Coordinates of C-alpha atoms in Angstrom, one line a residue:
Chain A
M805 CA -30.1 -142.8 -30.2
V806 CA -27.6 -140.4 -29.3
S807 CA -28.2 -138.4 -32.2
R808 CA -32.1 -138.2 -31.5
S809 CA -31.8 -137.7 -27.9
F810 CA -30.0 -134.7 -29.0
K811 CA -32.7 -133.4 -31.8
H812 CA -35.0 -133.5 -29.2
L813 CA -33.4 -131.0 -26.5
S814 CA -32.6 -128.5 -29.2
L815 CA -36.5 -129.0 -29.9
V816 CA -37.0 -128.8 -26.6
V817 CA -34.8 -125.6 -25.6
G818 CA -36.3 -124.1 -28.9
L819 CA -39.4 -124.0 -27.8
L820 CA -39.1 -122.8 -24.3
S821 CA -36.8 -119.6 -25.3
C822 CA -39.7 -119.1 -27.9
A823 CA -41.6 -119.1 -25.3
T824 CA -40.1 -117.0 -23.6
A825 CA -39.8 -114.8 -26.4
F826 CA -43.5 -114.5 -26.3
A827 CA -44.2 -113.6 -23.4
Q828 CA -41.8 -110.7 -23.3
S829 CA -43.5 -109.5 -27.0
A830 CA -47.8 -110.8 -25.5
K831 CA -47.1 -106.7 -22.8
Y832 CA -48.9 -104.4 -24.7
S833 CA -46.5 -100.5 -24.3
G834 CA -48.5 -97.3 -24.2
V835 CA -51.9 -99.5 -23.6
G836 CA -53.1 -98.6 -20.0
R837 CA -52.4 -97.4 -16.4
A838 CA -51.7 -98.3 -12.8
P839 CA -53.9 -97.2 -11.4
S840 CA -53.3 -95.2 -7.3
A841 CA -53.7 -95.9 -4.4
T842 CA -56.2 -94.2 -3.3
E843 CA -58.3 -94.9 -6.3
I844 CA -57.5 -98.4 -5.5
K845 CA -59.2 -98.4 -1.7
D846 CA -61.9 -95.3 -3.2
W847 CA -62.8 -99.1 -5.5
D848 CA -62.6 -101.0 -3.9
I849 CA -65.3 -101.2 -1.7
S850 CA -65.1 -105.6 -1.9
V851 CA -65.3 -107.9 1.0
G852 CA -65.0 -112.1 1.8
P853 CA -65.4 -114.5 4.4
S854 CA -61.5 -113.6 5.4
G855 CA -63.0 -109.7 6.2
K856 CA -59.7 -108.2 5.4
E857 CA -60.9 -105.9 4.4
L858 CA -63.3 -104.6 6.4
P859 CA -62.5 -100.6 7.9
P860 CA -61.9 -99.0 10.8
G861 CA -65.1 -99.0 13.2
S862 CA -67.6 -100.7 15.6
G863 CA -70.9 -100.4 15.8
T864 CA -73.4 -103.2 18.7
A865 CA -77.5 -103.5 18.0
K866 CA -78.7 -100.3 20.8
Q867 CA -76.8 -98.0 17.9
G868 CA -78.2 -99.7 15.6
A869 CA -81.4 -100.0 16.2
P870 CA -82.8 -95.7 15.6
I871 CA -80.7 -95.9 12.8
Y872 CA -82.7 -99.2 11.2
A873 CA -85.8 -97.5 12.1
A874 CA -85.1 -94.2 11.0
K875 CA -83.5 -95.9 7.8
C876 CA -84.6 -99.6 7.2
A877 CA -88.4 -100.1 8.9
G878 CA -89.6 -98.3 5.4
C879 CA -89.2 -101.2 3.8
H880 CA -88.3 -104.2 6.2
G881 CA -91.1 -103.7 9.3
V882 CA -89.8 -102.1 12.5
D883 CA -90.3 -106.0 14.3
L884 CA -88.1 -107.1 10.5
M885 CA -91.0 -109.4 9.2
D886 CA -93.6 -107.4 7.3
G887 CA -91.7 -107.1 4.6
K888 CA -92.7 -104.1 2.4
G889 CA -91.0 -103.5 -0.6
G890 CA -88.0 -105.4 1.9
P891 CA -87.5 -108.7 2.0
R892 CA -87.9 -110.3 5.5
L893 CA -85.2 -109.7 7.8
R894 CA -85.3 -113.1 10.6
G895 CA -87.7 -115.8 10.7
G896 CA -87.9 -118.6 8.6
E897 CA -86.0 -121.0 10.9
G898 CA -87.5 -125.5 10.2
T899 CA -88.6 -124.6 6.8
L900 CA -85.7 -126.1 4.7
T901 CA -86.7 -128.9 3.8
S902 CA -90.0 -127.3 3.4
L903 CA -92.3 -126.9 -0.1
R904 CA -92.0 -122.3 1.1
I905 CA -88.8 -122.4 2.3
E906 CA -88.1 -119.2 3.5
R907 CA -84.2 -117.5 2.9
S908 CA -83.8 -114.3 5.6
I909 CA -80.4 -113.9 6.7
G910 CA -80.9 -115.3 10.6
S911 CA -81.9 -119.3 8.8
Y912 CA -79.5 -118.9 5.4
W913 CA -76.9 -116.6 4.7
G914 CA -74.3 -118.5 5.9
F915 CA -71.9 -115.8 5.9
A916 CA -71.9 -112.6 8.3
T917 CA -69.7 -110.8 7.0
T918 CA -72.0 -111.2 3.5
V919 CA -74.5 -109.2 5.7
W920 CA -72.0 -106.4 6.6
D921 CA -70.2 -106.2 2.7
F922 CA -73.9 -105.9 1.0
I923 CA -75.5 -103.2 4.1
N924 CA -73.2 -101.3 2.4
R925 CA -72.9 -101.7 -1.0
D926 CA -76.7 -101.9 -1.3
M927 CA -78.3 -99.9 1.4
P928 CA -80.9 -98.1 1.4
P929 CA -81.5 -98.1 -2.1
T930 CA -82.9 -94.6 -1.8
P931 CA -81.9 -92.0 -1.7
V932 CA -78.9 -93.6 -2.8
R933 CA -77.2 -96.6 -2.6
G934 CA -73.6 -97.4 -0.2
T935 CA -73.9 -93.8 1.5
L936 CA -74.4 -94.6 5.2
T937 CA -71.0 -95.0 6.9
H938 CA -69.2 -97.8 8.2
E939 CA -70.3 -96.9 11.2
E940 CA -73.6 -96.8 10.5
V941 CA -72.9 -100.9 8.7
Y942 CA -71.7 -101.7 11.9
A943 CA -75.0 -100.7 14.5
L944 CA -77.0 -102.2 11.1
T945 CA -74.9 -106.1 11.0
A946 CA -75.1 -105.6 15.1
F947 CA -78.6 -104.7 14.6
I948 CA -79.4 -107.3 12.4
L949 CA -77.6 -109.9 13.3
S950 CA -78.5 -109.7 17.2
K951 CA -82.8 -109.5 16.4
N952 CA -82.2 -113.1 15.2
N953 CA -80.7 -114.6 17.9
I954 CA -77.8 -114.4 16.5
I955 CA -74.8 -112.5 18.4
K956 CA -75.6 -110.5 21.6
E957 CA -77.4 -106.4 21.6
D958 CA -74.3 -105.7 23.2
E959 CA -72.1 -107.4 21.3
V960 CA -68.8 -105.2 19.6
M961 CA -69.2 -105.5 15.8
D962 CA -66.0 -104.6 13.8
A963 CA -63.0 -106.6 11.2
K964 CA -61.8 -108.1 13.9
S965 CA -65.7 -110.0 16.6
L966 CA -67.6 -110.6 12.7
P967 CA -66.0 -112.3 10.6
R968 CA -65.9 -114.9 13.2
V969 CA -69.6 -115.0 14.2
K970 CA -70.6 -117.7 13.1
M971 CA -73.5 -118.1 11.2
P972 CA -76.8 -120.6 11.8
N973 CA -76.7 -121.7 8.1
R974 CA -73.3 -122.0 7.8
E975 CA -73.1 -125.6 7.4
G976 CA -76.0 -125.9 5.4
Y977 CA -74.1 -125.6 1.6
V978 CA -73.0 -128.6 -0.5
P979 CA -70.1 -128.8 -1.3
F980 CA -68.9 -126.4 2.1
N981 CA -66.2 -124.9 0.5
P982 CA -67.2 -124.3 -3.2
V983 CA -65.8 -125.8 -6.0
Y984 CA -65.1 -126.1 -9.8
K985 CA -63.4 -128.2 -11.9
K986 CA -63.4 -128.0 -15.9
D987 CA -64.3 -130.9 -17.8
A988 CA -66.0 -132.0 -15.0
V989 CA -68.7 -134.7 -15.6
R990 CA -71.6 -133.6 -12.9
P991 CA -74.6 -135.6 -12.8
H992 CA -78.0 -133.7 -13.0
G993 CA -79.2 -133.3 -9.5
S994 CA -75.7 -132.0 -8.1
Y995 CA -74.0 -129.6 -9.6
Chain B
M1204 CA -102.1 -90.1 -74.7
D1205 CA -100.3 -90.2 -77.7
E1206 CA -96.9 -91.2 -78.8
K1207 CA -96.3 -87.0 -79.0
K1208 CA -98.1 -85.5 -76.3
R1209 CA -95.9 -89.0 -73.9
G1210 CA -92.6 -87.9 -75.6
R1211 CA -92.7 -84.1 -74.4
R1212 CA -93.8 -85.1 -71.5
K1213 CA -91.0 -87.3 -70.4
F1214 CA -87.8 -84.1 -71.6
I1215 CA -90.4 -81.8 -69.5
K1216 CA -89.2 -84.6 -66.5
D1217 CA -85.7 -85.6 -67.7
S1218 CA -85.3 -81.7 -67.7
L1219 CA -86.2 -80.6 -64.3
V1220 CA -84.1 -83.6 -63.2
N1221 CA -81.2 -82.7 -64.9
T1222 CA -81.5 -79.1 -64.2
V1223 CA -82.2 -79.9 -60.1
A1224 CA -79.5 -82.0 -60.3
L1225 CA -76.7 -78.9 -61.9
A1226 CA -77.9 -76.9 -59.7
G1227 CA -77.2 -79.4 -57.0
V1228 CA -73.8 -79.7 -58.0
A1229 CA -73.6 -75.7 -58.6
A1230 CA -74.5 -75.5 -54.3
G1231 CA -71.3 -77.7 -53.5
A1232 CA -73.7 -81.2 -53.3
V1233 CA -72.0 -84.0 -51.8
T1234 CA -70.4 -86.3 -55.6
T1235 CA -67.7 -88.7 -55.0
A1236 CA -64.5 -88.3 -56.1
R1237 CA -65.1 -90.3 -59.0
G1238 CA -68.4 -88.9 -59.9
Q1239 CA -70.2 -91.8 -59.8
G1240 CA -71.7 -91.2 -56.4
Q1241 CA -75.4 -91.2 -56.5
D1242 CA -76.5 -87.4 -54.7
A1243 CA -79.7 -88.0 -52.9
V1244 CA -81.1 -84.7 -54.3
G1245 CA -81.3 -86.4 -57.6
M1246 CA -83.6 -89.1 -56.2
A1247 CA -87.0 -90.3 -56.4
P1248 CA -88.4 -89.7 -53.3
E1249 CA -90.3 -92.7 -53.8
R1250 CA -86.2 -94.3 -53.7
R1251 CA -85.5 -91.3 -51.4
N1252 CA -87.7 -92.6 -48.4
A1253 CA -86.6 -95.8 -48.9
F1254 CA -83.3 -95.1 -47.3
T1255 CA -83.0 -95.2 -43.1
G1256 CA -80.3 -94.9 -40.7
R1257 CA -80.8 -97.9 -38.5
S1258 CA -84.0 -99.6 -39.5
A1259 CA -87.0 -101.2 -37.8
P1260 CA -88.0 -104.2 -38.3
S1261 CA -91.8 -104.8 -40.5
K1262 CA -94.8 -103.1 -39.0
F1263 CA -95.9 -107.1 -39.8
V1264 CA -94.0 -108.0 -37.6
K1265 CA -94.8 -108.1 -34.4
M1266 CA -91.5 -110.3 -33.1
A1267 CA -90.2 -109.0 -28.3
R1268 CA -89.0 -109.7 -25.4
T1269 CA -91.9 -111.2 -22.6
M1270 CA -93.7 -108.2 -21.0
P1271 CA -95.4 -106.9 -17.6
P1272 CA -97.8 -108.5 -16.6
E1273 CA -95.9 -112.0 -17.9
T1274 CA -92.5 -111.6 -15.8
P1275 CA -90.3 -109.3 -18.3
G1276 CA -87.1 -109.9 -21.3
Y1277 CA -87.6 -113.0 -22.2
T1278 CA -86.6 -114.0 -25.7
P1279 CA -89.4 -115.0 -28.1
L1280 CA -87.6 -118.1 -29.0
Q1281 CA -90.3 -120.0 -30.6
D1282 CA -90.3 -116.2 -34.2
M1283 CA -87.5 -116.8 -34.4
V1284 CA -85.0 -118.4 -36.7
G1285 CA -81.4 -119.5 -37.1
V1286 CA -79.0 -118.9 -33.5
I1287 CA -78.3 -115.8 -33.3
T1288 CA -80.7 -113.8 -31.3
P1289 CA -80.9 -110.5 -32.4
N1290 CA -79.8 -107.7 -30.1
E1291 CA -83.5 -105.5 -29.2
L1292 CA -84.1 -109.1 -29.1
H1293 CA -82.0 -110.2 -27.1
F1294 CA -82.7 -111.6 -23.2
M1295 CA -82.4 -109.4 -20.1
N1296 CA -82.5 -108.7 -16.5
T1297 CA -81.2 -107.3 -14.1
H1298 CA -81.1 -106.5 -10.0
Y1299 CA -80.9 -102.6 -9.9
N1300 CA -81.3 -99.7 -12.4
L1301 CA -80.4 -99.9 -16.0
P1302 CA -77.7 -97.1 -15.7
E1303 CA -77.0 -95.1 -18.7
I1304 CA -72.4 -95.1 -18.6
D1305 CA -71.0 -92.5 -20.8
P1306 CA -67.8 -94.8 -22.7
A1307 CA -65.7 -91.8 -22.5
A1308 CA -66.1 -92.1 -18.8
H1309 CA -65.6 -95.9 -18.0
R1310 CA -62.0 -97.4 -16.7
L1311 CA -62.3 -100.9 -15.7
M1312 CA -59.0 -101.4 -13.0
I1313 CA -57.8 -104.9 -12.3
H1314 CA -56.3 -105.6 -9.3
G1315 CA -55.7 -107.2 -5.5
L1316 CA -52.9 -110.0 -6.1
V1317 CA -51.3 -109.6 -9.5
D1318 CA -48.3 -107.1 -9.7
K1319 CA -48.4 -104.5 -11.4
P1320 CA -52.8 -102.9 -11.1
M1321 CA -54.9 -101.3 -13.7
I1322 CA -57.2 -99.5 -15.7
W1323 CA -57.5 -99.3 -19.0
T1324 CA -60.1 -97.4 -20.9
M1325 CA -62.5 -98.7 -23.7
D1326 CA -59.8 -96.9 -26.0
E1327 CA -57.4 -98.4 -25.2
L1328 CA -59.2 -102.4 -24.4
K1329 CA -60.0 -102.0 -28.0
R1330 CA -56.2 -101.8 -29.5
L1331 CA -55.2 -105.2 -27.6
P1332 CA -56.0 -107.9 -30.0
A1333 CA -59.7 -109.2 -29.9
V1334 CA -61.6 -111.8 -30.2
T1335 CA -65.0 -112.3 -32.4
R1336 CA -67.3 -115.6 -30.2
V1337 CA -70.7 -117.1 -31.1
H1338 CA -72.0 -118.4 -27.2
F1339 CA -75.0 -118.8 -25.2
L1340 CA -76.2 -116.4 -21.8
E1341 CA -78.6 -118.2 -20.4
C1342 CA -80.6 -116.7 -16.5
N1343 CA -79.6 -120.3 -14.3
D1344 CA -83.7 -120.8 -13.5
N1345 CA -84.1 -121.2 -16.9
S1346 CA -87.3 -123.4 -18.3
A1347 CA -88.4 -123.7 -14.4
A1348 CA -91.2 -121.5 -15.6
S1349 CA -92.7 -124.2 -18.4
L1350 CA -93.3 -126.8 -15.4
K1351 CA -96.8 -124.0 -14.4
G1352 CA -97.6 -125.3 -18.2
G1353 CA -97.0 -121.9 -20.2
K1354 CA -95.6 -120.9 -23.8
T1355 CA -92.3 -121.3 -24.8
A1356 CA -91.2 -118.2 -24.1
Q1357 CA -93.2 -117.7 -21.3
G1358 CA -90.2 -121.2 -20.1
H1359 CA -87.7 -121.5 -22.0
G1360 CA -87.2 -117.5 -23.2
R1361 CA -84.9 -116.2 -20.6
T1362 CA -81.2 -118.0 -23.2
S1363 CA -80.4 -116.1 -26.4
C1364 CA -77.5 -116.5 -29.2
A1365 CA -74.8 -113.5 -29.7
E1366 CA -71.8 -112.8 -31.5
W1367 CA -69.9 -111.3 -29.0
T1368 CA -66.3 -109.4 -29.5
G1369 CA -64.2 -108.5 -27.2
V1370 CA -60.5 -109.0 -25.5
L1371 CA -59.9 -112.9 -24.1
L1372 CA -59.3 -111.7 -19.9
S1373 CA -56.9 -114.2 -20.1
T1374 CA -55.0 -111.0 -21.5
L1375 CA -54.7 -108.9 -19.4
L1376 CA -54.4 -110.9 -16.9
S1377 CA -51.1 -111.6 -18.7
E1378 CA -51.2 -107.6 -19.1
V1379 CA -50.5 -107.2 -14.6
G1380 CA -49.6 -110.4 -14.1
V1381 CA -51.4 -112.5 -11.7
Q1382 CA -49.5 -113.7 -8.5
R1383 CA -49.2 -117.4 -7.0
G1384 CA -51.4 -117.9 -4.0
A1385 CA -55.3 -115.4 -5.9
S1386 CA -57.6 -119.2 -7.0
W1387 CA -61.3 -116.6 -7.7
I1388 CA -61.6 -113.1 -9.7
L1389 CA -64.3 -109.7 -7.9
A1390 CA -65.7 -109.5 -10.5
E1391 CA -67.8 -105.7 -10.1
G1392 CA -71.0 -104.2 -12.6
D1393 CA -70.9 -100.2 -12.3
D1394 CA -75.8 -100.5 -11.6
S1395 CA -76.4 -98.8 -8.9
G1396 CA -76.9 -101.8 -7.1
K1397 CA -72.1 -102.6 -7.7
H1398 CA -73.5 -106.1 -8.8
S1399 CA -70.2 -108.9 -8.3
K1400 CA -69.5 -111.9 -8.3
S1401 CA -67.6 -114.5 -7.8
I1402 CA -65.8 -116.7 -11.1
P1403 CA -63.2 -119.3 -10.4
L1404 CA -59.7 -118.4 -11.1
E1405 CA -59.0 -121.4 -13.7
K1406 CA -62.5 -120.4 -16.0
A1407 CA -61.0 -117.1 -16.4
M1408 CA -58.0 -117.2 -17.8
D1409 CA -59.6 -120.2 -19.9
D1410 CA -62.2 -118.8 -22.6
T1411 CA -63.8 -115.7 -20.2
I1412 CA -64.1 -112.2 -23.0
I1413 CA -63.9 -109.2 -21.5
A1414 CA -66.5 -108.5 -24.5
Y1415 CA -67.6 -104.4 -25.8
G1416 CA -68.9 -106.0 -29.3
Q1417 CA -72.8 -107.4 -29.7
N1418 CA -73.6 -109.0 -33.1
G1419 CA -71.0 -106.2 -34.6
E1420 CA -72.5 -104.1 -32.9
P1421 CA -71.4 -102.2 -29.8
L1422 CA -73.6 -104.2 -26.9
R1423 CA -76.8 -103.3 -25.9
P1424 CA -77.3 -100.7 -23.2
E1425 CA -79.6 -103.7 -21.0
N1426 CA -77.0 -106.6 -22.3
G1427 CA -73.8 -103.7 -20.3
F1428 CA -72.9 -101.2 -22.4
P1429 CA -69.8 -100.7 -22.7
L1430 CA -68.6 -103.2 -21.1
R1431 CA -69.7 -106.8 -20.5
M1432 CA -68.0 -110.7 -19.4
V1433 CA -69.0 -113.5 -21.6
I1434 CA -67.9 -116.8 -19.7
P1435 CA -68.5 -118.8 -21.6
G1436 CA -71.0 -121.9 -20.9
F1437 CA -70.9 -119.9 -16.9
S1438 CA -75.3 -119.0 -16.2
G1439 CA -75.8 -115.3 -16.7
V1440 CA -75.7 -113.9 -12.9
H1441 CA -71.4 -114.4 -13.5
N1442 CA -71.1 -112.4 -16.6
I1443 CA -71.0 -108.9 -14.8
K1444 CA -72.2 -106.4 -17.7
W1445 CA -71.5 -102.3 -17.2
V1446 CA -68.7 -104.5 -15.1
R1447 CA -65.5 -101.6 -14.8
R1448 CA -63.6 -103.9 -11.1
I1449 CA -61.6 -107.2 -11.1
K1450 CA -59.8 -108.2 -7.7
L1451 CA -57.7 -111.8 -7.4
V1452 CA -58.8 -113.1 -5.1
D1453 CA -57.4 -116.4 -3.4
E1454 CA -61.2 -117.6 -2.3
P1455 CA -64.4 -116.9 -3.3
Y1456 CA -65.9 -113.4 -1.7
M1457 CA -68.8 -115.0 -0.3
T1458 CA -71.3 -111.8 -2.2
K1459 CA -75.0 -112.6 -2.0
A1460 CA -75.8 -113.4 -4.5
E1461 CA -73.2 -116.3 -4.1
V1462 CA -74.6 -117.0 -0.5
A1463 CA -78.6 -115.9 -0.9
S1464 CA -80.3 -115.4 -4.4
Y1465 CA -79.0 -117.5 -6.8
S1466 CA -78.5 -120.8 -4.1
S1467 CA -80.7 -123.3 -4.7
V1468 CA -82.2 -125.5 -1.5
R1469 CA -82.4 -129.4 -2.7
P1470 CA -85.2 -130.9 -0.7
D1471 CA -83.4 -131.9 2.9
G1472 CA -82.9 -128.4 3.1
K1473 CA -79.3 -128.2 2.2
A1474 CA -77.6 -125.6 -0.5
R1475 CA -76.5 -125.8 -4.0
W1476 CA -74.8 -122.9 -4.8
F1477 CA -71.6 -122.0 -6.9
M1478 CA -73.5 -123.5 -9.8
M1479 CA -72.1 -122.7 -12.6
E1480 CA -72.1 -124.6 -16.1
M1481 CA -75.3 -124.6 -17.2
P1482 CA -76.7 -127.9 -18.2
P1483 CA -77.8 -129.4 -22.4
K1484 CA -80.2 -128.2 -23.5
S1485 CA -82.7 -128.4 -25.2
V1486 CA -86.0 -127.3 -26.6
I1487 CA -88.4 -128.1 -29.7
T1488 CA -89.1 -123.8 -30.8
R1489 CA -91.3 -125.2 -34.3
P1490 CA -93.4 -126.2 -33.8
S1491 CA -94.5 -125.8 -29.7
G1492 CA -96.6 -124.3 -27.6
G1493 CA -99.3 -121.5 -27.7
Q1494 CA -98.7 -121.9 -31.9
T1495 CA -101.9 -124.0 -33.5
L1496 CA -100.8 -126.7 -36.7
S1497 CA -102.1 -125.1 -40.2
G1498 CA -103.7 -128.1 -41.1
P1499 CA -102.1 -132.1 -41.7
G1500 CA -98.9 -132.7 -44.0
F1501 CA -95.6 -131.8 -43.9
H1502 CA -93.4 -129.6 -41.1
E1503 CA -90.6 -129.3 -40.6
I1504 CA -89.0 -130.3 -37.1
I1505 CA -87.6 -127.3 -35.3
G1506 CA -85.1 -126.4 -32.6
L1507 CA -82.7 -125.3 -30.6
A1508 CA -79.9 -126.4 -27.8
W1509 CA -77.4 -125.9 -26.2
S1510 CA -75.1 -127.0 -23.4
G1511 CA -72.8 -124.8 -20.7
R1512 CA -70.7 -127.5 -20.8
G1513 CA -69.4 -127.4 -24.9
A1514 CA -70.7 -128.7 -28.2
I1515 CA -74.5 -130.5 -28.9
R1516 CA -73.1 -133.3 -30.5
K1517 CA -75.8 -135.3 -30.2
V1518 CA -80.4 -134.1 -30.7
E1519 CA -82.5 -137.1 -30.5
V1520 CA -86.5 -135.8 -32.4
S1521 CA -89.4 -137.7 -30.6
A1522 CA -93.5 -137.0 -33.0
D1523 CA -95.4 -140.5 -30.6
N1524 CA -94.2 -139.1 -26.8
G1525 CA -91.4 -141.2 -27.2
A1526 CA -92.4 -144.6 -27.9
T1527 CA -89.5 -144.1 -30.8
W1528 CA -86.4 -141.7 -30.8
Q1529 CA -84.3 -140.4 -35.1
P1530 CA -81.4 -138.0 -35.2
A1531 CA -82.3 -133.9 -35.9
A1532 CA -80.0 -132.8 -38.3
L1533 CA -77.6 -130.0 -36.3
Q1534 CA -77.2 -127.4 -38.7
G1535 CA -73.7 -125.6 -38.9
P1536 CA -71.5 -125.4 -37.3
V1537 CA -72.2 -126.1 -34.2
Q1538 CA -70.3 -124.2 -31.7
R1539 CA -69.3 -124.7 -28.5
M1540 CA -71.6 -123.2 -25.5
A1541 CA -73.8 -122.1 -28.0
H1542 CA -77.0 -122.2 -30.4
T1543 CA -77.3 -125.4 -31.9
R1544 CA -80.2 -125.7 -34.2
F1545 CA -81.3 -129.2 -35.4
R1546 CA -84.3 -129.7 -38.4
L1547 CA -86.0 -132.6 -38.9
P1548 CA -88.4 -133.1 -42.3
W1549 CA -92.0 -134.3 -40.2
T1550 CA -95.4 -134.9 -41.3
W1551 CA -98.3 -134.7 -38.8
D1552 CA -100.9 -137.8 -39.9
G1553 CA -103.4 -134.9 -38.1
K1554 CA -104.0 -137.4 -34.5
A1555 CA -103.0 -135.9 -30.4
T1556 CA -99.7 -137.3 -30.4
T1557 CA -96.2 -135.2 -28.1
L1558 CA -93.2 -134.5 -29.2
L1559 CA -90.3 -134.7 -27.8
S1560 CA -86.7 -133.2 -28.2
R1561 CA -83.3 -135.2 -26.4
C1562 CA -79.9 -134.0 -26.3
E1563 CA -76.2 -134.6 -25.3
D1564 CA -72.8 -132.8 -25.7
E1565 CA -69.5 -133.2 -25.8
R1566 CA -69.0 -134.2 -22.6
G1567 CA -71.8 -137.4 -23.2
Q1568 CA -74.4 -136.5 -20.6
T1569 CA -77.9 -136.4 -22.0
Q1570 CA -80.7 -134.5 -21.5
P1571 CA -82.8 -136.6 -19.0
T1572 CA -86.4 -136.5 -18.4
L1573 CA -89.0 -135.2 -16.0
A1574 CA -88.8 -138.7 -14.2
E1575 CA -85.0 -139.1 -14.3
L1576 CA -84.4 -135.8 -13.5
S1577 CA -86.9 -135.9 -10.4
K1578 CA -84.8 -139.6 -9.6
A1579 CA -81.1 -137.3 -9.0
W1580 CA -83.9 -134.7 -7.6
G1581 CA -84.6 -137.0 -5.3
V1582 CA -88.6 -135.6 -4.9
P1583 CA -91.4 -137.5 -6.3
A1584 CA -92.8 -137.1 -9.5
D1585 CA -95.3 -133.9 -8.5
W1586 CA -92.6 -132.0 -6.5
W1587 CA -92.4 -129.9 -8.8
K1588 CA -95.9 -128.4 -9.0
Q1589 CA -96.3 -128.5 -5.5
T1590 CA -92.7 -126.5 -4.5
R1591 CA -92.8 -123.2 -3.8
N1592 CA -88.7 -122.5 -4.2
P1593 CA -86.6 -122.0 -6.9
I1594 CA -85.4 -124.0 -9.2
N1595 CA -82.5 -123.7 -10.9
L1596 CA -80.5 -125.0 -13.5
F1597 CA -83.8 -127.3 -14.6
N1598 CA -83.2 -129.3 -17.6
A1599 CA -85.3 -131.6 -18.6
I1600 CA -86.9 -133.3 -21.4
Q1601 CA -89.7 -130.2 -22.2
P1602 CA -93.4 -132.3 -24.1
W1603 CA -94.9 -130.0 -26.5
R1604 CA -98.8 -131.7 -26.9
I1605 CA -100.4 -131.7 -30.4
N1606 CA -104.1 -131.3 -30.1
A1607 CA -105.7 -133.4 -32.7
D1608 CA -108.0 -129.7 -33.3
G1609 CA -103.6 -128.1 -34.0
S1610 CA -104.0 -126.1 -31.1
I1611 CA -100.5 -127.3 -29.0
E1612 CA -99.7 -127.2 -25.5
N1613 CA -97.8 -127.8 -23.1
G1614 CA -96.8 -131.5 -21.4
F1615 CA -95.9 -130.1 -17.8
A1616 CA -99.7 -128.6 -17.7
F1617 CA -100.4 -132.4 -17.2
I1618 CA -98.4 -133.9 -14.8

């Protein structure tokens, strides 16, 4: 018995040292390089729900109104509702149980940071996407949230206040926090 | 023509060919070192003209993706015979433009919660150990359009299957060293809108491929040239094309695709979101909607089955609207998260009937009937027709109605 245990032990030790050796040799020398801090900063445009990547700057609905009129109203309409090519940005409350739902920022979007991130990376589509200044993005986000009666007209949106905005439909997602479990059996209708 | 004349003509022709060939050699035309090469100049024109640098389908073959006024970009499943989708027919969709990316300028960066952020060029990625695997890609809303009662491609053609070659993302992640606390990745493409999507780290470490090859050649532009993600079994929107950046993060990033466009509202108003794996599904592709049976007698029934949760274990076919079911033969090798071809011999008696197919995957999940799916969703049977809302992950059994004249209609048109 003793010798058998020893045998097992030595096998385990052998495997462990193999694994260590493999881990070391799995580095591929001379392939790829470290990016500079500037490269990472320039590429990393994503803003998550914590808002920790939000840049300095701020804006209010009042500051956003003229920017919206100049750069957004053409597609989304002066009242954010007539959608000439762009989707409606407000309205649709109470439609989510109907046969024709309206998913606007006010009726549906669960996170204010998503509004900031999307405007920053994608709007306006012409002449080139993603060309607004951070100040403009804060001001436009504030303007849209205000028109949806989610914040007040003079409320300042910045890296601290924006992630704290409570969106009306945040409780409307199931499950509340997304989960993934490999190999889980998901009954039809509850994917 | 007498023998003498024929012989003289042959002599003149041969001399001409030889003279041309010799002239070619004298002028430095290409011959192989062993002298076994075939000089194109020496070829008869009818033979020389048979060669092309890149071939096109026969002029008699009219296979194409759907185009406007139909919803564009669907694969013509009804015309296909194997499991691999030719690259020029792979379904396509895009949220923004079709970027034209110079591979020499393209870079992939991995950063965030890692020990050592890194950037690779395309040449560098190709130096790393690679894998080649067959997987389907399917749009999250595929098959919902079939409820409108249309033909096969228009209903189900937002799925395709290809052999993908590239580096496992786990290889790259082990190079950068994933830090404790990372639980998701955020992947981003280099299209005009920088489409981005959160993917669980567990899946990224499992079988996700950073692919540069599609069926033996570089990716097609509409499928992400020069670099894309292939996340086996996950709906199309996750499989970031033109991928340029992957950030290791500690929570899903709630992008617009997650919070708005790619979530699905239940009848009770609650939104299902982060619907990742595509459910088990099968479709008979021949005979199928829009085709016509030429007459009674033998017709092999063929179709495709697939699941985002692994391999297809079983496909059954009913030729009498569900009264009886027979097991179909599966064309091997049956691969995980890949289209699987099934076949069943069938002799049509010339009477009206309805063909059905249902599949089961390796987790034992079976494709539901529309009634079963209605029950699971908590909706009445006619809800599917009445709703104007997006329907995602629709995988109900597809009925094809065979009329006595051989014409085939979509059974969903009659519910």
